[in-house]
mmCIF file of C-alpha atoms in Angstrom:
data_model
loop_
_atom_site.group_PDB
_atom_site.id
_atom_site.type_symbol
_atom_site.label_atom_id
_atom_site.label_comp_id
_atom_site.label_asym_id
_atom_site.label_seq_id
_atom_site.Cartn_x
_atom_site.Cartn_y
_atom_site.Cartn_z
ATOM 1 C CA MET Z 15 -2.866 11.238 -40.742
ATOM 2 C CA ASP Z 16 -3.805 7.642 -40.066
ATOM 3 C CA ASN Z 17 -0.201 6.774 -39.342
ATOM 4 C CA MET Z 18 -0.089 9.590 -36.952
ATOM 5 C CA LYS Z 19 -3.317 8.509 -35.289
ATOM 6 C CA ARG Z 20 -1.855 4.954 -34.843
ATOM 7 C CA LYS Z 21 1.311 6.397 -33.308
ATOM 8 C CA VAL Z 22 -0.524 8.663 -30.851
ATOM 9 C CA ARG Z 23 -2.885 5.910 -29.971
ATOM 10 C CA PHE Z 24 0.007 3.522 -29.225
ATOM 11 C CA PHE Z 25 1.792 6.062 -27.143
ATOM 12 C CA PHE Z 26 -1.361 6.466 -25.052
ATOM 13 C CA VAL Z 27 -1.548 2.770 -24.709
ATOM 14 C CA VAL Z 28 1.786 2.420 -23.460
ATOM 15 C CA LEU Z 29 1.212 5.484 -21.272
ATOM 16 C CA ALA Z 30 -1.854 3.805 -19.626
ATOM 17 C CA GLY Z 31 0.123 0.673 -18.943
ATOM 18 C CA LEU Z 32 2.848 2.820 -17.208
ATOM 19 C CA ILE Z 33 0.200 4.271 -15.003
ATOM 20 C CA ALA Z 34 -1.119 0.775 -13.944
ATOM 21 C CA SER Z 35 2.531 -0.342 -13.316
ATOM 22 C CA CYS Z 36 3.408 2.575 -11.005
ATOM 23 C CA GLN Z 37 1.025 1.588 -8.210
ATOM 24 C CA SER Z 38 3.327 -0.739 -6.255
ATOM 25 C CA GLU Z 39 3.170 -2.223 -2.923
ATOM 26 C CA PRO Z 40 5.585 -3.082 -0.241
ATOM 27 C CA ASP Z 41 7.943 -6.130 -0.725
ATOM 28 C CA THR Z 42 6.117 -9.060 0.811
ATOM 29 C CA LYS Z 43 8.915 -10.613 2.483
ATOM 30 C CA THR Z 44 9.716 -7.481 4.363
ATOM 31 C CA LEU Z 45 5.961 -7.024 5.392
ATOM 32 C CA LEU Z 46 5.946 -10.701 6.746
ATOM 33 C CA ASP Z 47 9.081 -10.946 8.505
ATOM 34 C CA GLN Z 48 7.881 -10.149 11.733
ATOM 35 C CA LEU Z 49 4.617 -10.550 13.458
ATOM 36 C CA VAL Z 50 2.427 -7.693 14.739
ATOM 37 C CA VAL Z 51 2.411 -7.865 18.498
ATOM 38 C CA SER Z 52 -0.531 -6.306 20.455
ATOM 39 C CA THR Z 53 -0.611 -6.512 24.351
ATOM 40 C CA ASN Z 54 -3.164 -5.201 26.876
ATOM 41 C CA TYR Z 55 -3.690 -5.794 30.485
ATOM 42 C CA ASP Z 56 -6.071 -5.195 33.171
ATOM 43 C CA THR Z 57 -5.489 -2.277 35.220
ATOM 44 C CA ILE Z 58 -6.662 -3.680 38.348
ATOM 45 C CA ALA Z 59 -4.439 -6.567 38.387
ATOM 46 C CA ARG Z 60 -1.223 -6.550 40.635
ATOM 47 C CA PHE Z 61 1.264 -8.738 38.683
ATOM 48 C CA ASN Z 62 3.546 -8.801 41.613
ATOM 49 C CA SER Z 63 1.204 -10.434 43.740
ATOM 50 C CA TYR Z 64 1.407 -13.766 41.695
ATOM 51 C CA VAL Z 65 3.785 -16.449 42.497
ATOM 52 C CA THR Z 66 3.268 -19.407 40.450
ATOM 53 C CA PHE Z 67 1.778 -20.024 37.063
ATOM 54 C CA ALA Z 68 0.770 -23.281 35.302
ATOM 55 C CA ILE Z 69 0.947 -23.858 31.301
ATOM 56 C CA PRO Z 70 0.333 -26.815 28.967
ATOM 57 C CA THR Z 71 3.479 -28.619 27.761
ATOM 58 C CA ASP Z 72 2.329 -29.647 24.271
ATOM 59 C CA THR Z 73 -1.071 -28.552 23.327
ATOM 60 C CA ILE Z 74 -2.291 -25.269 21.951
ATOM 61 C CA GLY Z 75 -6.034 -24.480 21.424
ATOM 62 C CA LEU Z 76 -7.437 -23.912 18.024
ATOM 63 C CA ILE Z 77 -10.433 -21.858 17.143
ATOM 64 C CA SER Z 78 -10.981 -22.171 13.364
ATOM 65 C CA ASN Z 79 -13.904 -21.965 10.641
ATOM 66 C CA ASN Z 80 -11.643 -24.154 8.663
ATOM 67 C CA SER Z 81 -10.994 -27.134 10.749
ATOM 68 C CA GLN Z 82 -12.776 -29.561 13.004
ATOM 69 C CA ASP Z 83 -9.898 -29.802 15.317
ATOM 70 C CA THR Z 84 -9.958 -27.656 18.538
ATOM 71 C CA ILE Z 85 -6.285 -28.266 19.525
ATOM 72 C CA ILE Z 86 -2.783 -28.278 17.949
ATOM 73 C CA THR Z 87 -0.463 -30.999 19.575
ATOM 74 C CA ALA Z 88 3.080 -31.468 19.505
ATOM 75 C CA ASN Z 89 2.923 -34.995 18.149
ATOM 76 C CA ARG Z 90 1.325 -33.515 14.850
ATOM 77 C CA SER Z 91 2.915 -29.952 14.708
ATOM 78 C CA ASP Z 92 6.357 -28.457 15.374
ATOM 79 C CA PHE Z 93 4.501 -25.184 16.463
ATOM 80 C CA PRO Z 94 3.181 -25.795 19.972
ATOM 81 C CA ARG Z 95 6.365 -26.819 22.024
ATOM 82 C CA PRO Z 96 8.733 -23.826 20.925
ATOM 83 C CA VAL Z 97 5.823 -21.419 21.668
ATOM 84 C CA LEU Z 98 4.940 -22.883 25.008
ATOM 85 C CA ASP Z 99 8.522 -22.912 26.062
ATOM 86 C CA ALA Z 100 9.069 -19.464 25.103
ATOM 87 C CA ILE Z 101 6.040 -18.306 27.040
ATOM 88 C CA GLY Z 102 7.110 -20.494 30.022
ATOM 89 C CA LYS Z 103 10.742 -19.069 29.836
ATOM 90 C CA ASN Z 104 9.532 -15.374 29.754
ATOM 91 C CA LEU Z 105 7.400 -15.899 32.935
ATOM 92 C CA SER Z 106 10.212 -17.773 34.718
ATOM 93 C CA ASP Z 107 12.673 -14.836 33.820
ATOM 94 C CA ARG Z 108 10.145 -12.371 35.502
ATOM 95 C CA GLY Z 109 10.209 -14.333 38.821
ATOM 96 C CA TYR Z 110 7.205 -16.666 38.524
ATOM 97 C CA THR Z 111 7.616 -20.299 39.363
ATOM 98 C CA LYS Z 112 6.266 -22.940 37.144
ATOM 99 C CA VAL Z 113 3.857 -25.469 38.805
ATOM 100 C CA GLY Z 114 1.419 -28.227 37.478
ATOM 101 C CA ARG Z 115 -1.905 -27.521 36.822
ATOM 102 C CA LYS Z 116 -3.268 -29.302 40.060
ATOM 103 C CA GLU Z 117 -0.936 -27.491 42.248
ATOM 104 C CA ASN Z 118 -3.131 -24.501 42.693
ATOM 105 C CA PRO Z 119 -1.293 -22.134 40.454
ATOM 106 C CA ASP Z 120 -1.833 -18.135 40.800
ATOM 107 C CA LEU Z 121 -1.525 -17.642 37.049
ATOM 108 C CA GLY Z 122 -2.927 -19.962 34.488
ATOM 109 C CA VAL Z 123 -1.617 -19.512 30.806
ATOM 110 C CA ASN Z 124 -4.316 -19.861 27.556
ATOM 111 C CA VAL Z 125 -2.614 -20.172 24.191
ATOM 112 C CA VAL Z 126 -4.840 -20.386 21.314
ATOM 113 C CA VAL Z 127 -4.759 -19.916 17.588
ATOM 114 C CA VAL Z 128 -7.598 -18.143 16.097
ATOM 115 C CA ASN Z 129 -7.842 -19.259 12.486
ATOM 116 C CA ASP Z 130 -10.159 -17.300 10.102
ATOM 117 C CA PHE Z 131 -10.394 -18.875 6.623
ATOM 118 C CA ASN Z 132 -12.339 -17.023 3.783
ATOM 119 C CA VAL Z 133 -12.637 -17.888 0.096
ATOM 120 C CA PHE Z 134 -13.481 -15.086 -2.277
ATOM 121 C CA GLN Z 135 -14.659 -15.526 -5.894
ATOM 122 C CA GLN Z 136 -14.279 -12.622 -8.228
ATOM 123 C CA ILE Z 137 -15.609 -12.149 -11.843
ATOM 124 C CA VAL Z 138 -12.963 -10.744 -14.139
ATOM 125 C CA TYR Z 139 -13.726 -8.688 -17.138
ATOM 126 C CA PRO Z 140 -10.416 -8.476 -18.933
ATOM 127 C CA ASP Z 141 -10.064 -5.110 -20.781
ATOM 128 C CA PRO Z 142 -9.290 -6.090 -24.658
ATOM 129 C CA TYR Z 143 -7.399 -2.843 -24.979
ATOM 130 C CA PHE Z 144 -4.470 -4.324 -22.693
ATOM 131 C CA TYR Z 145 -4.176 -7.434 -25.024
ATOM 132 C CA PRO Z 146 -2.487 -7.456 -28.476
ATOM 133 C CA GLY Z 147 -5.041 -8.441 -31.102
ATOM 134 C CA GLY Z 148 -8.030 -7.031 -29.246
ATOM 135 C CA GLY Z 149 -8.168 -3.357 -29.207
ATOM 136 C CA PHE Z 150 -6.283 -0.883 -31.625
ATOM 137 C CA TYR Z 151 -4.609 -3.463 -33.632
ATOM 138 C CA PRO Z 152 -7.105 -6.097 -34.720
ATOM 139 C CA GLY Z 153 -5.155 -9.155 -35.799
ATOM 140 C CA TYR Z 154 -1.892 -7.310 -35.680
ATOM 141 C CA TYR Z 155 -0.429 -10.017 -33.427
ATOM 142 C CA GLY Z 156 -3.409 -12.414 -34.182
ATOM 143 C CA GLY Z 157 -1.495 -15.288 -35.319
ATOM 144 C CA TYR Z 158 1.035 -15.400 -32.373
ATOM 145 C CA TYR Z 159 -1.370 -14.410 -29.710
ATOM 146 C CA GLY Z 160 -4.378 -16.536 -31.202
ATOM 147 C CA TYR Z 161 -4.396 -18.980 -28.362
ATOM 148 C CA ASN Z 162 -5.164 -16.030 -25.967
ATOM 149 C CA SER Z 163 -8.439 -15.404 -27.281
ATOM 150 C CA TRP Z 164 -10.118 -16.816 -24.208
ATOM 151 C CA TYR Z 165 -8.814 -13.612 -22.200
ATOM 152 C CA TYR Z 166 -11.596 -11.593 -23.886
ATOM 153 C CA TYR Z 167 -14.338 -13.732 -21.784
ATOM 154 C CA PRO Z 168 -15.065 -12.961 -18.070
ATOM 155 C CA TYR Z 169 -13.573 -15.716 -15.965
ATOM 156 C CA VAL Z 170 -13.774 -16.492 -12.332
ATOM 157 C CA ASN Z 171 -10.740 -15.745 -10.038
ATOM 158 C CA THR Z 172 -10.937 -17.767 -6.919
ATOM 159 C CA TYR Z 173 -8.502 -16.957 -4.148
ATOM 160 C CA ALA Z 174 -8.423 -17.650 -0.429
ATOM 161 C CA TYR Z 175 -7.377 -15.533 2.467
ATOM 162 C CA ASN Z 176 -6.289 -17.623 5.423
ATOM 163 C CA THR Z 177 -5.350 -15.553 8.467
ATOM 164 C CA GLY Z 178 -4.439 -16.458 12.022
ATOM 165 C CA VAL Z 179 -3.704 -14.846 15.328
ATOM 166 C CA LEU Z 180 -1.743 -16.504 18.070
ATOM 167 C CA VAL Z 181 -3.625 -15.364 21.479
ATOM 168 C CA ILE Z 182 -1.805 -15.813 24.724
ATOM 169 C CA GLU Z 183 -3.909 -15.088 28.163
ATOM 170 C CA LEU Z 184 -2.660 -14.841 31.659
ATOM 171 C CA VAL Z 185 -5.605 -15.683 33.873
ATOM 172 C CA ASP Z 186 -5.680 -14.696 37.445
ATOM 173 C CA LEU Z 187 -6.644 -17.926 39.313
ATOM 174 C CA LYS Z 188 -5.649 -16.679 42.511
ATOM 175 C CA ASN Z 189 -8.481 -14.243 42.935
ATOM 176 C CA ARG Z 190 -11.686 -15.855 41.922
ATOM 177 C CA ASN Z 191 -15.002 -14.057 42.566
ATOM 178 C CA ALA Z 192 -17.905 -15.500 44.706
ATOM 179 C CA ASN Z 193 -19.031 -17.518 41.676
ATOM 180 C CA ASN Z 194 -15.671 -19.019 41.277
ATOM 181 C CA GLN Z 195 -15.090 -16.931 38.007
ATOM 182 C CA VAL Z 196 -11.651 -16.043 36.899
ATOM 183 C CA ARG Z 197 -10.295 -12.891 35.191
ATOM 184 C CA VAL Z 198 -8.179 -12.492 32.228
ATOM 185 C CA VAL Z 199 -5.483 -10.096 33.355
ATOM 186 C CA TRP Z 200 -3.140 -9.989 30.216
ATOM 187 C CA THR Z 201 -3.655 -10.788 26.531
ATOM 188 C CA ALA Z 202 -1.125 -10.955 23.841
ATOM 189 C CA TYR Z 203 -2.285 -11.122 20.190
ATOM 190 C CA LEU Z 204 0.555 -11.962 17.508
ATOM 191 C CA GLY Z 205 -0.418 -11.920 13.928
ATOM 192 C CA ASP Z 206 -0.381 -12.984 11.181
ATOM 193 C CA ILE Z 207 0.822 -16.616 11.686
ATOM 194 C CA TYR Z 208 -0.413 -17.884 8.548
ATOM 195 C CA SER Z 209 1.691 -15.632 6.413
ATOM 196 C CA THR Z 210 5.192 -15.751 7.767
ATOM 197 C CA VAL Z 211 8.925 -16.143 6.476
ATOM 198 C CA SER Z 212 9.725 -18.269 9.310
ATOM 199 C CA LEU Z 213 6.803 -19.200 11.631
ATOM 200 C CA ILE Z 214 8.491 -20.689 14.841
ATOM 201 C CA ASN Z 215 11.208 -18.066 14.846
ATOM 202 C CA GLN Z 216 8.897 -15.350 14.330
ATOM 203 C CA ALA Z 217 6.091 -16.686 16.681
ATOM 204 C CA VAL Z 218 9.231 -16.977 19.477
ATOM 205 C CA SER Z 219 10.410 -13.416 18.805
ATOM 206 C CA GLY Z 220 6.945 -12.099 19.069
ATOM 207 C CA ILE Z 221 6.544 -13.809 22.257
ATOM 208 C CA ASP Z 222 9.694 -12.268 23.504
ATOM 209 C CA GLN Z 223 8.361 -8.866 22.167
ATOM 210 C CA ALA Z 224 5.092 -9.294 24.031
ATOM 211 C CA PHE Z 225 6.718 -9.600 27.321
ATOM 212 C CA GLN Z 226 9.266 -6.824 26.515
ATOM 213 C CA GLN Z 227 6.555 -4.411 25.925
ATOM 214 C CA SER Z 228 4.882 -5.609 29.206
ATOM 215 C CA ASN Z 229 7.162 -4.658 31.803
ATOM 216 C CA TYR Z 230 4.765 -4.393 34.571
ATOM 217 C CA ILE Z 231 4.528 -8.236 34.474
ATOM 218 C CA GLY Z 232 6.921 -9.671 37.076
ATOM 219 C CA THR Z 233 7.058 -10.572 40.673
ATOM 220 C CA GLY Z 234 9.780 -7.922 41.616
ATOM 221 C CA LEU Z 235 7.425 -5.047 40.740
ATOM 222 C CA MET U 6 -9.060 5.984 -10.854
ATOM 223 C CA LYS U 7 -6.710 4.121 -13.243
ATOM 224 C CA LYS U 8 -9.593 3.271 -15.645
ATOM 225 C CA LEU U 9 -10.684 6.786 -15.516
ATOM 226 C CA LEU U 10 -7.380 8.077 -16.506
ATOM 227 C CA PHE U 11 -7.114 5.602 -19.239
ATOM 228 C CA ILE U 12 -10.633 6.682 -20.664
ATOM 229 C CA ILE U 13 -9.622 10.375 -20.629
ATOM 230 C CA ILE U 14 -6.314 9.562 -22.207
ATOM 231 C CA ILE U 15 -8.008 7.542 -25.126
ATOM 232 C CA LEU U 16 -10.656 10.369 -25.710
ATOM 233 C CA ILE U 17 -7.977 12.862 -25.863
ATOM 234 C CA ALA U 18 -5.936 10.836 -28.266
ATOM 235 C CA GLY U 19 -9.047 10.111 -30.579
ATOM 236 C CA ASN U 20 -10.262 13.456 -30.976
ATOM 237 C CA ALA U 21 -7.371 16.146 -31.057
ATOM 238 C CA PHE U 22 -5.739 15.880 -34.621
ATOM 239 C CA ALA U 23 -6.583 19.270 -36.326
ATOM 240 C CA GLN U 24 -4.871 21.843 -34.109
ATOM 241 C CA ASP U 25 -1.230 22.796 -33.345
ATOM 242 C CA LYS U 26 -0.444 20.979 -30.267
ATOM 243 C CA TYR U 27 1.721 18.686 -28.536
ATOM 244 C CA PHE U 28 1.489 15.557 -26.510
ATOM 245 C CA TYR U 29 3.943 14.738 -23.706
ATOM 246 C CA VAL U 30 4.579 11.743 -21.421
ATOM 247 C CA SER U 31 7.296 12.221 -18.621
ATOM 248 C CA LEU U 32 8.777 10.699 -15.686
ATOM 249 C CA ASP U 33 7.887 12.813 -12.549
ATOM 250 C CA ILE U 34 10.392 12.807 -9.635
ATOM 251 C CA SER U 35 9.017 14.542 -6.794
ATOM 252 C CA LYS U 36 9.193 15.197 -3.031
ATOM 253 C CA PRO U 37 6.426 15.759 -0.733
ATOM 254 C CA LEU U 38 6.646 18.835 1.380
ATOM 255 C CA ASP U 39 3.812 18.344 4.108
ATOM 256 C CA ASN U 40 3.697 16.093 7.120
ATOM 257 C CA THR U 41 7.149 14.776 6.215
ATOM 258 C CA ASN U 42 7.202 12.841 9.463
ATOM 259 C CA TRP U 43 4.918 10.501 7.812
ATOM 260 C CA ILE U 44 6.665 10.320 4.442
ATOM 261 C CA ASN U 45 9.602 12.426 3.425
ATOM 262 C CA SER U 46 11.255 10.406 0.687
ATOM 263 C CA THR U 47 11.570 11.583 -2.977
ATOM 264 C CA THR U 48 9.997 9.256 -5.347
ATOM 265 C CA ALA U 49 10.544 8.440 -8.903
ATOM 266 C CA ARG U 50 7.637 6.265 -9.314
ATOM 267 C CA GLY U 51 5.352 8.910 -10.979
ATOM 268 C CA GLY U 52 4.675 10.607 -14.043
ATOM 269 C CA LYS U 53 2.927 12.945 -16.001
ATOM 270 C CA ALA U 54 1.154 13.212 -19.487
ATOM 271 C CA GLY U 55 -1.022 15.523 -21.274
ATOM 272 C CA VAL U 56 -1.923 17.502 -24.306
ATOM 273 C CA ARG U 57 -1.549 21.188 -24.836
ATOM 274 C CA PHE U 58 -3.218 23.119 -27.529
ATOM 275 C CA PHE U 59 -1.611 26.229 -29.180
ATOM 276 C CA ILE U 60 -4.500 29.137 -28.953
ATOM 277 C CA ASN U 61 -1.676 31.461 -30.585
ATOM 278 C CA PRO U 62 1.978 31.111 -30.648
ATOM 279 C CA LYS U 63 2.427 32.410 -27.213
ATOM 280 C CA ILE U 64 -0.519 30.965 -25.314
ATOM 281 C CA SER U 65 -1.341 27.311 -25.063
ATOM 282 C CA ALA U 66 -3.723 25.279 -22.794
ATOM 283 C CA GLY U 67 -4.678 21.592 -22.173
ATOM 284 C CA LEU U 68 -5.152 18.783 -19.911
ATOM 285 C CA ASP U 69 -2.403 17.286 -17.668
ATOM 286 C CA LEU U 70 -2.580 14.066 -15.993
ATOM 287 C CA GLY U 71 -0.324 12.972 -13.215
ATOM 288 C CA TRP U 72 0.298 9.980 -10.831
ATOM 289 C CA SER U 73 2.858 9.239 -8.114
ATOM 290 C CA THR U 74 3.330 6.650 -5.616
ATOM 291 C CA TYR U 75 5.236 7.934 -2.336
ATOM 292 C CA ASP U 76 6.451 5.514 0.298
ATOM 293 C CA GLU U 77 8.421 5.312 3.345
ATOM 294 C CA TYR U 78 9.522 2.304 5.471
ATOM 295 C CA LYS U 79 9.305 2.871 9.168
ATOM 296 C CA PRO U 80 11.288 0.563 11.298
ATOM 297 C CA THR U 81 9.832 -1.527 13.982
ATOM 298 C CA LYS U 82 8.529 0.521 16.956
ATOM 299 C CA THR U 83 6.115 0.209 20.021
ATOM 300 C CA ILE U 84 3.194 2.403 20.244
ATOM 301 C CA TYR U 85 1.852 2.611 23.835
ATOM 302 C CA THR U 86 -1.517 3.901 24.656
ATOM 303 C CA ASN U 87 -3.344 3.514 28.086
ATOM 304 C CA ASN U 88 -3.104 -0.189 29.095
ATOM 305 C CA SER U 89 -2.153 -1.526 25.717
ATOM 306 C CA ALA U 90 0.936 -1.584 23.283
ATOM 307 C CA VAL U 91 1.333 -2.472 19.676
ATOM 308 C CA THR U 92 4.830 -3.362 18.038
ATOM 309 C CA SER U 93 5.214 -3.500 14.165
ATOM 310 C CA ASP U 94 7.043 -2.073 11.332
ATOM 311 C CA TYR U 95 5.092 0.033 9.048
ATOM 312 C CA PHE U 96 5.107 1.045 5.292
ATOM 313 C CA ASN U 97 3.679 4.271 4.607
ATOM 314 C CA TYR U 98 2.229 4.774 1.165
ATOM 315 C CA ILE U 99 0.376 7.530 -0.620
ATOM 316 C CA TYR U 100 -1.158 6.912 -4.064
ATOM 317 C CA ASN U 101 -1.456 10.062 -5.779
ATOM 318 C CA TYR U 102 -3.583 10.773 -9.089
ATOM 319 C CA SER U 103 -4.272 14.182 -10.402
ATOM 320 C CA ALA U 104 -5.993 16.095 -13.353
ATOM 321 C CA ALA U 105 -5.785 19.760 -14.176
ATOM 322 C CA ILE U 106 -6.591 22.167 -16.891
ATOM 323 C CA SER U 107 -3.479 24.192 -17.597
ATOM 324 C CA ALA U 108 -2.457 27.395 -19.499
ATOM 325 C CA GLN U 109 1.146 28.314 -20.400
ATOM 326 C CA TYR U 110 2.922 31.318 -21.692
ATOM 327 C CA ASN U 111 5.378 30.193 -24.305
ATOM 328 C CA PHE U 112 8.601 32.449 -24.707
ATOM 329 C CA LYS U 113 10.137 32.775 -28.115
ATOM 330 C CA VAL U 114 13.607 31.713 -28.463
ATOM 331 C CA GLY U 115 15.503 31.794 -31.685
ATOM 332 C CA ASP U 116 13.187 30.981 -34.649
ATOM 333 C CA GLY U 117 10.351 29.804 -32.426
ATOM 334 C CA GLU U 118 10.617 26.328 -34.022
ATOM 335 C CA VAL U 119 12.808 24.233 -31.738
ATOM 336 C CA LEU U 120 13.062 25.531 -28.200
ATOM 337 C CA PHE U 121 9.810 26.329 -26.268
ATOM 338 C CA PRO U 122 10.333 27.590 -22.717
ATOM 339 C CA TYR U 123 6.953 28.196 -21.078
ATOM 340 C CA ALA U 124 5.588 29.026 -17.754
ATOM 341 C CA GLY U 125 2.182 28.015 -16.648
ATOM 342 C CA LEU U 126 -0.546 27.329 -14.287
ATOM 343 C CA GLY U 127 -2.642 24.194 -13.840
ATOM 344 C CA LEU U 128 -5.926 24.011 -11.762
ATOM 345 C CA GLY U 129 -7.966 20.830 -11.100
ATOM 346 C CA ALA U 130 -8.290 17.967 -8.583
ATOM 347 C CA ASN U 131 -6.289 15.369 -7.135
ATOM 348 C CA THR U 132 -6.976 12.215 -5.185
ATOM 349 C CA ASN U 133 -4.743 10.692 -2.505
ATOM 350 C CA GLU U 134 -5.033 7.147 -0.976
ATOM 351 C CA TYR U 135 -2.879 7.122 1.981
ATOM 352 C CA VAL U 136 -2.244 3.576 3.073
ATOM 353 C CA LEU U 137 -0.539 2.029 6.105
ATOM 354 C CA TYR U 138 0.736 -1.526 5.349
ATOM 355 C CA TYR U 139 1.752 -3.544 8.336
ATOM 356 C CA ASN U 140 2.286 -7.342 8.091
ATOM 357 C CA ILE U 141 -0.818 -8.488 6.177
ATOM 358 C CA TYR U 142 -2.956 -5.811 7.704
ATOM 359 C CA GLN U 143 -3.577 -2.352 6.143
ATOM 360 C CA ASP U 144 -5.548 0.760 7.015
ATOM 361 C CA SER U 145 -6.280 3.526 4.425
ATOM 362 C CA GLU U 146 -8.096 6.588 3.745
ATOM 363 C CA ARG U 147 -9.013 8.294 0.400
ATOM 364 C CA SER U 148 -9.523 11.889 -0.057
ATOM 365 C CA TRP U 149 -9.915 14.548 -2.786
ATOM 366 C CA GLY U 150 -8.701 17.999 -2.976
ATOM 367 C CA PHE U 151 -8.454 21.036 -5.103
ATOM 368 C CA LEU U 152 -5.058 21.403 -6.939
ATOM 369 C CA ALA U 153 -3.025 24.384 -8.150
ATOM 370 C CA ARG U 154 0.092 23.559 -10.063
ATOM 371 C CA PRO U 155 2.513 26.524 -11.065
ATOM 372 C CA GLU U 156 5.049 25.032 -13.616
ATOM 373 C CA ALA U 157 7.838 26.182 -15.680
ATOM 374 C CA GLY U 158 9.859 24.081 -18.462
ATOM 375 C CA ILE U 159 11.091 23.736 -21.825
ATOM 376 C CA LEU U 160 10.359 21.710 -24.911
ATOM 377 C CA VAL U 161 13.348 20.910 -27.292
ATOM 378 C CA LYS U 162 12.553 19.503 -30.719
ATOM 379 C CA PHE U 163 15.217 16.969 -31.601
ATOM 380 C CA SER U 164 15.383 18.820 -35.171
ATOM 381 C CA HIS U 165 13.165 21.292 -37.326
ATOM 382 C CA ARG U 166 11.779 18.371 -39.297
ATOM 383 C CA ARG U 167 11.051 15.955 -36.569
ATOM 384 C CA SER U 168 7.964 16.114 -34.404
ATOM 385 C CA ILE U 169 9.527 14.343 -31.289
ATOM 386 C CA GLY U 170 11.488 16.063 -28.819
ATOM 387 C CA ALA U 171 12.326 16.232 -25.085
ATOM 388 C CA MET U 172 10.903 18.156 -22.351
ATOM 389 C CA ALA U 173 12.041 19.211 -18.842
ATOM 390 C CA ALA U 174 9.827 20.996 -16.200
ATOM 391 C CA ILE U 175 9.804 21.824 -12.498
ATOM 392 C CA HIS U 176 6.416 22.162 -10.905
ATOM 393 C CA TYR U 177 5.011 22.767 -7.469
ATOM 394 C CA ASP U 178 1.702 20.947 -6.533
ATOM 395 C CA TYR U 179 -0.410 22.617 -3.830
ATOM 396 C CA SER U 180 -3.641 20.838 -2.905
ATOM 397 C CA THR U 181 -6.428 21.086 -0.306
ATOM 398 C CA ASN U 182 -6.235 17.108 0.130
ATOM 399 C CA LYS U 183 -6.525 16.347 3.786
ATOM 400 C CA SER U 184 -6.333 13.416 5.805
ATOM 401 C CA GLU U 185 -7.453 13.215 9.540
ATOM 402 C CA ASN U 186 -6.128 9.768 10.210
ATOM 403 C CA TYR U 187 -2.639 10.373 8.720
ATOM 404 C CA ASN U 188 -2.394 13.976 9.780
ATOM 405 C CA TYR U 189 -2.224 15.802 6.603
ATOM 406 C CA ASP U 190 -4.017 19.367 6.594
ATOM 407 C CA ARG U 191 -3.063 19.725 2.928
ATOM 408 C CA PHE U 192 -0.706 18.055 0.564
ATOM 409 C CA SER U 193 1.936 19.768 -1.586
ATOM 410 C CA ALA U 194 4.826 18.434 -3.493
ATOM 411 C CA LEU U 195 7.823 19.556 -5.487
ATOM 412 C CA GLY U 196 8.345 17.974 -8.613
ATOM 413 C CA PHE U 197 10.869 17.541 -11.698
ATOM 414 C CA GLN U 198 9.635 16.065 -15.036
ATOM 415 C CA ILE U 199 11.792 14.702 -17.866
ATOM 416 C CA GLY U 200 10.113 13.075 -20.871
ATOM 417 C CA LEU U 201 9.218 12.994 -24.339
ATOM 418 C CA VAL U 202 7.145 15.427 -26.517
ATOM 419 C CA PHE U 203 5.196 15.025 -29.707
ATOM 420 C CA ILE U 204 4.811 18.547 -31.384
ATOM 421 C CA THR U 205 2.521 18.942 -34.296
ATOM 422 C CA LEU U 206 2.964 22.366 -35.517
#
């Protein structure tokens, strides 16, 4: 009977392991190989009324709880230049003319990375049943797995989430209100830029996609 | 849920040694039948396990536990709503766990000691976690439902003297499991099991 009990219990331990292994998740590489691109626009804006735009050449804003920096510059990162070039090219392709900031542009372009950094700590209580020597077969593999005995004590698992969204805004500089305030007429959010397979390629593709799904942007409409 | 299943399994394993019965564990290949726009793919990432006691040579009853992971990749698409648009590819997942009390009618074939064809019905509950993965983001919803599972199958002992054998069965799962966010009024699936059985007669 003891032999039967051991067989059956071993069978069920294996079974429990199988259940645990069946809860799969998507392949990470496929999940992260393109950014999620979200856009929205101000329905009052008349995008065909704008003629010119201004955009920074080598600087992207940074809003982060992880860094004191407020900008990402081209001399410290490969990221700003291709991103800003891609935005400028898309606007030019839609018929707008690039001008300098001081040349009274109709549209201003804001580009910002919003970085949210969180650290989590989790206390883990390992289940001895899942480890040889701790459950149904005390000492069975004791000699070999003896060095694993620390598994039976809770330990703290520290891990971090570092997430980021690239935000692109088109600002109407042409139609200021009486208080000289401006309105954001289009916003694109591209994420996550901190977990990518190829950051710059995905960012540029994401920018192209943002304009592609915003066919109302253009001088010819 | 996994821990709960594990505890139930261990309790059963520790307390059921005195009666004619069988334990089984099987691979469960199943296909969802509802809202197939969301997930239509057949999955082999599932299993069933349980214990059944013979009340008499024709009638058995017991507990069945099941689990399956359904998934389907949805290629990149743009969804437009009012003045906004979102583009992404998506992974739709359903993590399904079930527990049912079941009863079987066992047909006698030959000497009644090697082949055990049966038909039965299980009643219980299941829980589904519907998860939408896109990039690092995910949305999910969990719901519970009543489960009814008609099943037909056969157990085959490898020999008269051995307690181990094989089993095969087909089952239809109907549950009242609903998801508002993912448009499920109910959840049903058709499954085929193949696995091992340990018979103590």
